[in-house]
Amino acid sequence: MTGLSDSFQRPINYLRISVTDRCNLRCIYCMPPGGVCLISHGEILTYEEIYTIAQAAAELGIDKIRLTGGEPLIRSGLPELIQMLAQIDAIDDISLTTNGTLLGGYAAELKQAGLRRVNVSLDTLKQDKFELITRCGNSLSEVLEGIEVARAVGLNPVKLNVVVMSGINDGELLDFAAKTIAEEWHVRFIELMPFAGETTPAPRFVSASEMRQRLESLGELEPCLPSIGNGPAKYFRLPHAKGTIGFITPVSEHFCFHCNRLRLTSDGKLRPCLLADDEIDLKQPLRSGISSAGLKQLIEEAVASKPLRHHMAEGHVPKERPFSQVGG
Ligand code: SAM
Ligand code: SF4
């Protein structure tokens, strides 16, 4: 087999890079109300350092990169980073996960820099719920506009990530699903993962099978393939719908056996698994002048240490870092 593969023969070709741990929202499932302890600027990887790591990873077999955060669009000059990454020959797909609040202003520049597509987190279509969930202001209209601008400039397919929470936004399952009938919306319902910190209101879990049951009133969900991307979602289409409905089931049905990813935190730690605290530091070796061969060896060590699966069902959740630092 060519390229990278881990000790369980899973091919690893996807790197998720968190470019910042900062965010302009405070979603109730991701952050405590006061935010999280922030990493100091000097500890955050520079764009050149990110490029060096991506280049080494690409030489080993990584061909897909996703930029995430915190909120990646609040880090200045993000299009420059995309332009740098787009020059790496082996990288054939650069995508972004964003809360969408700043997307409208950046979409054209991002596309021009080499970004291919975008996922937007949108947990509600209602302004009062948006304020409740994000704990921040009135930017729902900006998010909706950002989605339209992203589509118009060709960052397609724009996928919408909805974390479903009982008593908070589960009443909107049908509204989101209905959007996929009339318009080309690609909505992915995500099961809530346990959050390590304190949060109010405390969001409660809804399983994907319960979501599916509730959606049946709109018609039969026909399985379909994603038009692009190779993530963990399972996709369906309602009868005659233009768009699709995906389910991501980290809790009720883990997808670890198909895991193809590594994560790089904004302070330069390579993380073999989102849901385990183990990390390999790349920043210090980089700043001490490690060779490209040495860097590749560290990346290979991270791949070799990928666990077979997470153990969330047995109560093991990562304690060292919130999702906003690892990129979700
Ligand atoms: N700020 C960007 C955003 O919100 O899209 C990118 C970072 S965010 C940490 C990445 C993804 O993680 C988002 O789609 C978010 O919904 C998801 N996420 C965060 N906490 C989660 C949780 N407790 N359960 C499920 N998904 C979560
Ligand atoms: Fe920020 Fe994204 Fe976390 Fe919401 S989910 S607080 S937008 S990092």
mmCIF file with all atom_site columns, C-alpha atoms and ligand atoms in Angstrom, residues 22-27 29-31 69-71 99 121 324, ligand 2:
data_model
loop_
_atom_site.group_PDB
_atom_site.id
_atom_site.type_symbol
_atom_site.label_atom_id
_atom_site.label_alt_id
_atom_site.label_comp_id
_atom_site.label_asym_id
_atom_site.label_entity_id
_atom_site.label_seq_id
_atom_site.pdbx_PDB_ins_code
_atom_site.Cartn_x
_atom_site.Cartn_y
_atom_site.Cartn_z
_atom_site.occupancy
_atom_site.B_iso_or_equiv
_atom_site.pdbx_formal_charge
_atom_site.auth_seq_id
_atom_site.auth_comp_id
_atom_site.auth_asym_id
_atom_site.auth_atom_id
_atom_site.pdbx_PDB_model_num
ATOM   1  C  CA  . ARG A 1 22  ? -10.374 31.893 19.386 1.00 0.00 ? 22  ARG A CA  1
ATOM   2  C  CA  . CYS A 1 23  ? -13.991 32.350 18.443 1.00 0.00 ? 23  CYS A CA  1
ATOM   3  C  CA  . ASN A 1 24  ? -16.532 35.149 18.097 1.00 0.00 ? 24  ASN A CA  1
ATOM   4  C  CA  . LEU A 1 25  ? -19.355 32.862 19.337 1.00 0.00 ? 25  LEU A CA  1
ATOM   5  C  CA  . ARG A 1 26  ? -19.821 30.788 22.524 1.00 0.00 ? 26  ARG A CA  1
ATOM   6  C  CA  . CYS A 1 27  ? -21.947 27.825 21.437 1.00 0.00 ? 27  CYS A CA  1
ATOM   7  C  CA  . TYR A 1 29  ? -22.177 22.617 23.305 1.00 0.00 ? 29  TYR A CA  1
ATOM   8  C  CA  . CYS A 1 30  ? -18.638 23.830 22.666 1.00 0.00 ? 30  CYS A CA  1
ATOM   9  C  CA  . MET A 1 31  ? -17.630 26.518 25.165 1.00 0.00 ? 31  MET A CA  1
ATOM   10 C  CA  . GLY A 1 69  ? -10.842 26.414 14.722 1.00 0.00 ? 69  GLY A CA  1
ATOM   11 C  CA  . GLY A 1 70  ? -12.107 28.114 16.960 1.00 0.00 ? 70  GLY A CA  1
ATOM   12 C  CA  . GLU A 1 71  ? -13.473 30.294 14.221 1.00 0.00 ? 71  GLU A CA  1
ATOM   13 C  CA  . ASN A 1 99  ? -19.678 29.409 11.898 1.00 0.00 ? 99  ASN A CA  1
ATOM   14 C  CA  . SER A 1 121 ? -22.420 25.373 11.392 1.00 0.00 ? 121 SER A CA  1
ATOM   15 C  CA  . SER A 1 324 ? -12.750 24.677 20.045 1.00 0.00 ? 324 SER A CA  1
HETATM 16 FE FE1 . SF4 B 2 .   ? -17.107 28.849 18.095 1.00 0.00 ? 2   SF4 B FE1 1
HETATM 17 FE FE2 . SF4 B 2 .   ? -17.506 26.845 16.367 1.00 0.00 ? 2   SF4 B FE2 1
HETATM 18 FE FE3 . SF4 B 2 .   ? -17.284 26.361 19.000 1.00 0.00 ? 2   SF4 B FE3 1
HETATM 19 FE FE4 . SF4 B 2 .   ? -19.441 27.610 18.125 1.00 0.00 ? 2   SF4 B FE4 1
HETATM 20 S  S1  . SF4 B 2 .   ? -18.802 25.517 17.584 1.00 0.00 ? 2   SF4 B S1  1
HETATM 21 S  S2  . SF4 B 2 .   ? -18.186 28.228 19.916 1.00 0.00 ? 2   SF4 B S2  1
HETATM 22 S  S3  . SF4 B 2 .   ? -18.646 28.790 16.475 1.00 0.00 ? 2   SF4 B S3  1
HETATM 23 S  S4  . SF4 B 2 .   ? -15.700 27.144 17.702 1.00 0.00 ? 2   SF4 B S4  1
#
